[in-house]
PDB file of C-alpha atoms in Angstrom:
ATOM      1  CA  MET A  17      -0.389  -0.593  -0.009  1.00  0.00           C
ATOM      2  CA  GLU A  18       1.429   3.374  -0.867  1.00  0.00           C
ATOM      3  CA  PRO A  19       1.289   6.231   0.885  1.00  0.00           C
ATOM      4  CA  GLY A  20      -1.029   8.211   0.579  1.00  0.00           C
ATOM      5  CA  PRO A  21      -0.085  12.557  -0.060  1.00  0.00           C
ATOM      6  CA  VAL A  22      -0.500  13.771   3.697  1.00  0.00           C
ATOM      7  CA  SER A  23       1.836  10.922   4.768  1.00  0.00           C
ATOM      8  CA  ARG A  24       4.622  11.651   2.090  1.00  0.00           C
ATOM      9  CA  GLY A  25       4.172  15.026   2.945  1.00  0.00           C
ATOM     10  CA  ARG A  26       5.215  14.895   6.778  1.00  0.00           C
ATOM     11  CA  ALA A  27       7.954  11.834   5.780  1.00  0.00           C
ATOM     12  CA  ASP A  28       9.399  14.772   3.284  1.00  0.00           C
ATOM     13  CA  ALA A  29       9.724  17.243   5.953  1.00  0.00           C
ATOM     14  CA  VAL A  30      10.992  14.848   8.709  1.00  0.00           C
ATOM     15  CA  LEU A  31      13.413  13.948   6.125  1.00  0.00           C
ATOM     16  CA  LYS A  32      14.772  17.477   5.873  1.00  0.00           C
ATOM     17  CA  ASP A  33      14.776  18.533   9.224  1.00  0.00           C
ATOM     18  CA  THR A  34      16.828  15.103   9.729  1.00  0.00           C
ATOM     19  CA  LEU A  35      19.230  16.655   6.875  1.00  0.00           C
ATOM     20  CA  GLU A  36      19.114  20.433   8.340  1.00  0.00           C
ATOM     21  CA  LYS A  37      20.302  18.685  12.146  1.00  0.00           C
ATOM     22  CA  ARG A  38      22.721  16.385  10.506  1.00  0.00           C
ATOM     23  CA  GLY A  39      24.098  19.565   8.388  1.00  0.00           C
ATOM     24  CA  VAL A  40      23.929  17.596   5.088  1.00  0.00           C
ATOM     25  CA  LEU A  41      21.520  19.676   3.576  1.00  0.00           C
ATOM     26  CA  GLY A  42      23.130  22.622   2.757  1.00  0.00           C
ATOM     27  CA  HIS A  43      26.128  19.982   1.034  1.00  0.00           C
ATOM     28  CA  LEU A  44      23.839  18.228  -0.670  1.00  0.00           C
ATOM     29  CA  LYS A  45      22.411  21.967  -1.826  1.00  0.00           C
ATOM     30  CA  ALA A  46      25.975  23.217  -2.408  1.00  0.00           C
ATOM     31  CA  ARG A  47      26.704  20.239  -4.401  1.00  0.00           C
ATOM     32  CA  ILE A  48      23.481  20.257  -6.468  1.00  0.00           C
ATOM     33  CA  ARG A  49      24.956  23.708  -7.441  1.00  0.00           C
ATOM     34  CA  ALA A  50      28.372  22.636  -8.227  1.00  0.00           C
ATOM     35  CA  GLU A  51      26.825  19.613 -10.396  1.00  0.00           C
ATOM     36  CA  VAL A  52      24.669  21.960 -12.479  1.00  0.00           C
ATOM     37  CA  PHE A  53      26.883  24.683 -13.070  1.00  0.00           C
ATOM     38  CA  LYS A  54      30.027  21.969 -14.254  1.00  0.00           C
ATOM     39  CA  ALA A  55      26.669  20.596 -16.178  1.00  0.00           C
ATOM     40  CA  LEU A  56      26.336  23.863 -18.222  1.00  0.00           C
ATOM     41  CA  ASP A  57      29.594  25.470 -18.511  1.00  0.00           C
ATOM     42  CA  ASP A  58      30.291  26.013 -22.282  1.00  0.00           C
ATOM     43  CA  GLU A  59      33.458  24.457 -22.514  1.00  0.00           C
ATOM     44  CA  SER A  60      34.090  25.314 -26.479  1.00  0.00           C
ATOM     45  CA  GLU A  61      33.514  29.467 -25.216  1.00  0.00           C
ATOM     46  CA  PRO A  62      37.391  30.294 -24.444  1.00  0.00           C
ATOM     47  CA  ARG A  63      37.644  32.265 -20.890  1.00  0.00           C
ATOM     48  CA  PRO A  64      38.457  35.712 -21.005  1.00  0.00           C
ATOM     49  CA  THR A  65      42.451  36.022 -19.762  1.00  0.00           C
ATOM     50  CA  LEU A  66      42.860  35.578 -16.246  1.00  0.00           C
ATOM     51  CA  SER A  67      44.069  38.881 -14.905  1.00  0.00           C
ATOM     52  CA  HIS A  68      47.030  38.900 -12.263  1.00  0.00           C
ATOM     53  CA  GLU A  69      44.904  40.543  -9.250  1.00  0.00           C
ATOM     54  CA  ASN A  70      42.434  38.294  -9.833  1.00  0.00           C
ATOM     55  CA  LEU A  71      44.230  35.679  -9.776  1.00  0.00           C
ATOM     56  CA  LEU A  72      45.287  36.900  -6.596  1.00  0.00           C
ATOM     57  CA  ILE A  73      42.462  37.371  -5.387  1.00  0.00           C
ATOM     58  CA  ASN A  74      40.694  34.429  -6.424  1.00  0.00           C
ATOM     59  CA  GLU A  75      43.721  32.044  -4.346  1.00  0.00           C
ATOM     60  CA  LEU A  76      43.415  34.464  -1.155  1.00  0.00           C
ATOM     61  CA  ILE A  77      39.382  32.878  -1.120  1.00  0.00           C
ATOM     62  CA  ARG A  78      39.795  29.957  -2.493  1.00  0.00           C
ATOM     63  CA  GLU A  79      42.541  28.968   0.529  1.00  0.00           C
ATOM     64  CA  TYR A  80      39.789  30.367   2.806  1.00  0.00           C
ATOM     65  CA  LEU A  81      37.119  28.293   1.739  1.00  0.00           C
ATOM     66  CA  GLU A  82      38.905  25.662   1.403  1.00  0.00           C
ATOM     67  CA  PHE A  83      39.813  26.239   5.147  1.00  0.00           C
ATOM     68  CA  ASN A  84      36.505  26.087   6.163  1.00  0.00           C
ATOM     69  CA  LYS A  85      35.513  23.263   4.387  1.00  0.00           C
ATOM     70  CA  TYR A  86      33.117  25.094   1.554  1.00  0.00           C
ATOM     71  CA  LYS A  87      34.707  22.944  -1.253  1.00  0.00           C
ATOM     72  CA  TYR A  88      31.528  23.282  -3.194  1.00  0.00           C
ATOM     73  CA  THR A  89      31.597  26.351  -2.949  1.00  0.00           C
ATOM     74  CA  SER A  90      35.741  26.130  -4.139  1.00  0.00           C
ATOM     75  CA  SER A  91      34.920  23.884  -6.768  1.00  0.00           C
ATOM     76  CA  VAL A  92      32.654  26.494  -8.404  1.00  0.00           C
ATOM     77  CA  LEU A  93      34.812  29.015  -7.647  1.00  0.00           C
ATOM     78  CA  ILE A  94      37.797  26.968  -9.731  1.00  0.00           C
ATOM     79  CA  ALA A  95      35.209  26.047 -12.904  1.00  0.00           C
ATOM     80  CA  GLU A  96      33.697  29.816 -13.039  1.00  0.00           C
ATOM     81  CA  SER A  97      37.024  31.606 -13.227  1.00  0.00           C
ATOM     82  CA  GLY A  98      39.495  29.430 -14.649  1.00  0.00           C
ATOM     83  CA  GLN A  99      41.716  29.558 -11.799  1.00  0.00           C
ATOM     84  CA  PRO A 100      44.459  26.516 -11.726  1.00  0.00           C
ATOM     85  CA  VAL A 101      43.348  23.785 -10.238  1.00  0.00           C
ATOM     86  CA  VAL A 102      46.705  23.411  -8.218  1.00  0.00           C
ATOM     87  CA  PRO A 103      47.068  26.364  -5.609  1.00  0.00           C
ATOM     88  CA  LEU A 104      49.755  28.745  -6.103  1.00  0.00           C
ATOM     89  CA  ASP A 105      52.477  28.691  -3.275  1.00  0.00           C
ATOM     90  CA  ARG A 106      51.448  30.746  -0.664  1.00  0.00           C
ATOM     91  CA  GLN A 107      55.217  31.989   0.224  1.00  0.00           C
ATOM     92  CA  PHE A 108      54.538  33.288  -3.537  1.00  0.00           C
ATOM     93  CA  LEU A 109      50.778  34.674  -2.563  1.00  0.00           C
ATOM     94  CA  ILE A 110      53.240  36.678   0.256  1.00  0.00           C
ATOM     95  CA  ARG A 111      55.431  38.062  -1.751  1.00  0.00           C
ATOM     96  CA  GLU A 112      53.366  39.496  -4.673  1.00  0.00           C
ATOM     97  CA  LEU A 113      51.267  40.944  -1.703  1.00  0.00           C
ATOM     98  CA  ASN A 114      54.362  42.255  -0.121  1.00  0.00           C
ATOM     99  CA  ALA A 115      53.225  41.678   2.955  1.00  0.00           C
ATOM    100  CA  PHE A 116      55.255  39.089   5.497  1.00  0.00           C
ATOM    101  CA  GLU A 117      53.521  36.216   8.001  1.00  0.00           C
ATOM    102  CA  GLU A 118      54.756  36.872  11.796  1.00  0.00           C
ATOM    103  CA  SER A 119      52.816  33.903  12.934  1.00  0.00           C
ATOM    104  CA  LYS A 120      54.199  30.715  12.389  1.00  0.00           C
ATOM    105  CA  ASP A 121      51.388  28.641  11.861  1.00  0.00           C
ATOM    106  CA  ASN A 122      50.696  29.258   8.035  1.00  0.00           C
ATOM    107  CA  THR A 123      47.682  26.903   8.151  1.00  0.00           C
ATOM    108  CA  ILE A 124      45.391  30.057   8.816  1.00  0.00           C
ATOM    109  CA  PRO A 125      44.543  31.849   5.591  1.00  0.00           C
ATOM    110  CA  LEU A 126      46.393  34.970   4.782  1.00  0.00           C
ATOM    111  CA  LEU A 127      42.845  36.739   4.434  1.00  0.00           C
ATOM    112  CA  TYR A 128      42.398  36.344   8.401  1.00  0.00           C
ATOM    113  CA  GLY A 129      45.721  38.760   8.420  1.00  0.00           C
ATOM    114  CA  ILE A 130      44.028  40.341   6.359  1.00  0.00           C
ATOM    115  CA  LEU A 131      41.595  41.417   7.949  1.00  0.00           C
ATOM    116  CA  ALA A 132      43.273  41.491  11.007  1.00  0.00           C
ATOM    117  CA  HIS A 133      45.819  44.381   9.473  1.00  0.00           C
ATOM    118  CA  PHE A 134      42.950  46.690   8.678  1.00  0.00           C
ATOM    119  CA  LEU A 135      40.851  46.130  11.731  1.00  0.00           C
ATOM    120  CA  HIS A 136      43.547  46.523  13.988  1.00  0.00           C
ATOM    121  CA  GLY A 137      45.243  48.648  12.374  1.00  0.00           C
ATOM    122  CA  THR A 138      49.592  48.717  11.529  1.00  0.00           C
ATOM    123  CA  LYS A 139      52.502  49.776  14.097  1.00  0.00           C
ATOM    124  CA  ASP A 140      54.029  53.281  13.139  1.00  0.00           C
ATOM    125  CA  GLY A 141      52.591  53.271   9.890  1.00  0.00           C
ATOM    126  CA  ILE A 142      54.580  50.380   8.652  1.00  0.00           C
ATOM    127  CA  GLN A 143      52.571  49.743   5.580  1.00  0.00           C
ATOM    128  CA  HIS A 144      53.251  46.251   5.295  1.00  0.00           C
ATOM    129  CA  THR A 145      50.583  43.781   6.384  1.00  0.00           C
ATOM    130  CA  PHE A 146      50.895  41.453   9.099  1.00  0.00           C
ATOM    131  CA  LEU A 147      49.422  37.901   8.566  1.00  0.00           C
ATOM    132  CA  LYS A 148      48.660  36.485  11.536  1.00  0.00           C
ATOM    133  CA  GLY A 149      45.118  34.765  13.394  1.00  0.00           C
ATOM    134  CA  SER A 150      42.300  37.087  13.608  1.00  0.00           C
ATOM    135  CA  SER A 151      41.155  37.772  16.873  1.00  0.00           C
ATOM    136  CA  LEU A 152      37.802  37.980  15.790  1.00  0.00           C
ATOM    137  CA  GLN A 153      35.168  35.448  18.214  1.00  0.00           C
ATOM    138  CA  PRO A 154      33.015  32.486  16.498  1.00  0.00           C
ATOM    139  CA  LEU A 155      29.769  33.022  15.101  1.00  0.00           C
ATOM    140  CA  ASN A 156      28.095  29.929  15.695  1.00  0.00           C
ATOM    141  CA  PRO A 157      24.512  29.737  14.514  1.00  0.00           C
ATOM    142  CA  ASN A 158      24.431  26.400  14.556  1.00  0.00           C
ATOM    143  CA  PRO A 159      25.764  24.846  18.035  1.00  0.00           C
ATOM    144  CA  GLY A 160      25.266  21.111  16.860  1.00  0.00           C
ATOM    145  CA  ARG A 161      26.772  20.967  14.139  1.00  0.00           C
ATOM    146  CA  GLN A 162      30.460  20.295  13.911  1.00  0.00           C
ATOM    147  CA  PRO A 163      33.273  23.305  14.343  1.00  0.00           C
ATOM    148  CA  SER A 164      35.032  24.734  10.911  1.00  0.00           C
ATOM    149  CA  GLY A 165      38.418  24.566  10.356  1.00  0.00           C
ATOM    150  CA  ARG A 166      38.020  28.863  11.140  1.00  0.00           C
ATOM    151  CA  GLU A 167      36.025  27.506  14.341  1.00  0.00           C
ATOM    152  CA  GLN A 168      39.145  24.853  15.492  1.00  0.00           C
ATOM    153  CA  MET A 169      41.158  28.053  15.091  1.00  0.00           C
ATOM    154  CA  ASP A 170      39.699  30.207  17.505  1.00  0.00           C
ATOM    155  CA  MET A 171      39.339  27.736  19.939  1.00  0.00           C
ATOM    156  CA  ARG A 172      43.135  26.939  19.555  1.00  0.00           C
ATOM    157  CA  GLU A 173      43.587  30.881  20.329  1.00  0.00           C
ATOM    158  CA  LYS A 174      41.683  31.199  23.783  1.00  0.00           C
TER     159      LYS A 174
END
């Protein structure tokens, strides 16, 4: 006997709630979007050349996305932007940005150090970006899920 429309609707709602509570629903939606973009991506149409500035910006964003385990968003960025599949060397990025890294923890994305620099200003008018861990407190709108890499970094700093 097949379930009626009312019980099927309830079953769908329960399934959706369960997937949301497990943190899976967002990943599934992102994965579907990434696959749709991949399917729609017309390889026959050449992409515009990637400027040096866009290459650097995209790499900073990719590092941030992968640190926070936004792997599907990162895959869409790479597919749409024409960014090289192999990440750029971190030391190359630091040299190109005319910055230096104060922290020994090179697992923290460079964007966090850049943000901290602009939030907290410079010392003695030095124009370089100090790339060190952020002092920002994590926002945890979903306390039932596993902490992201960013949240784990914040917990280590305390």
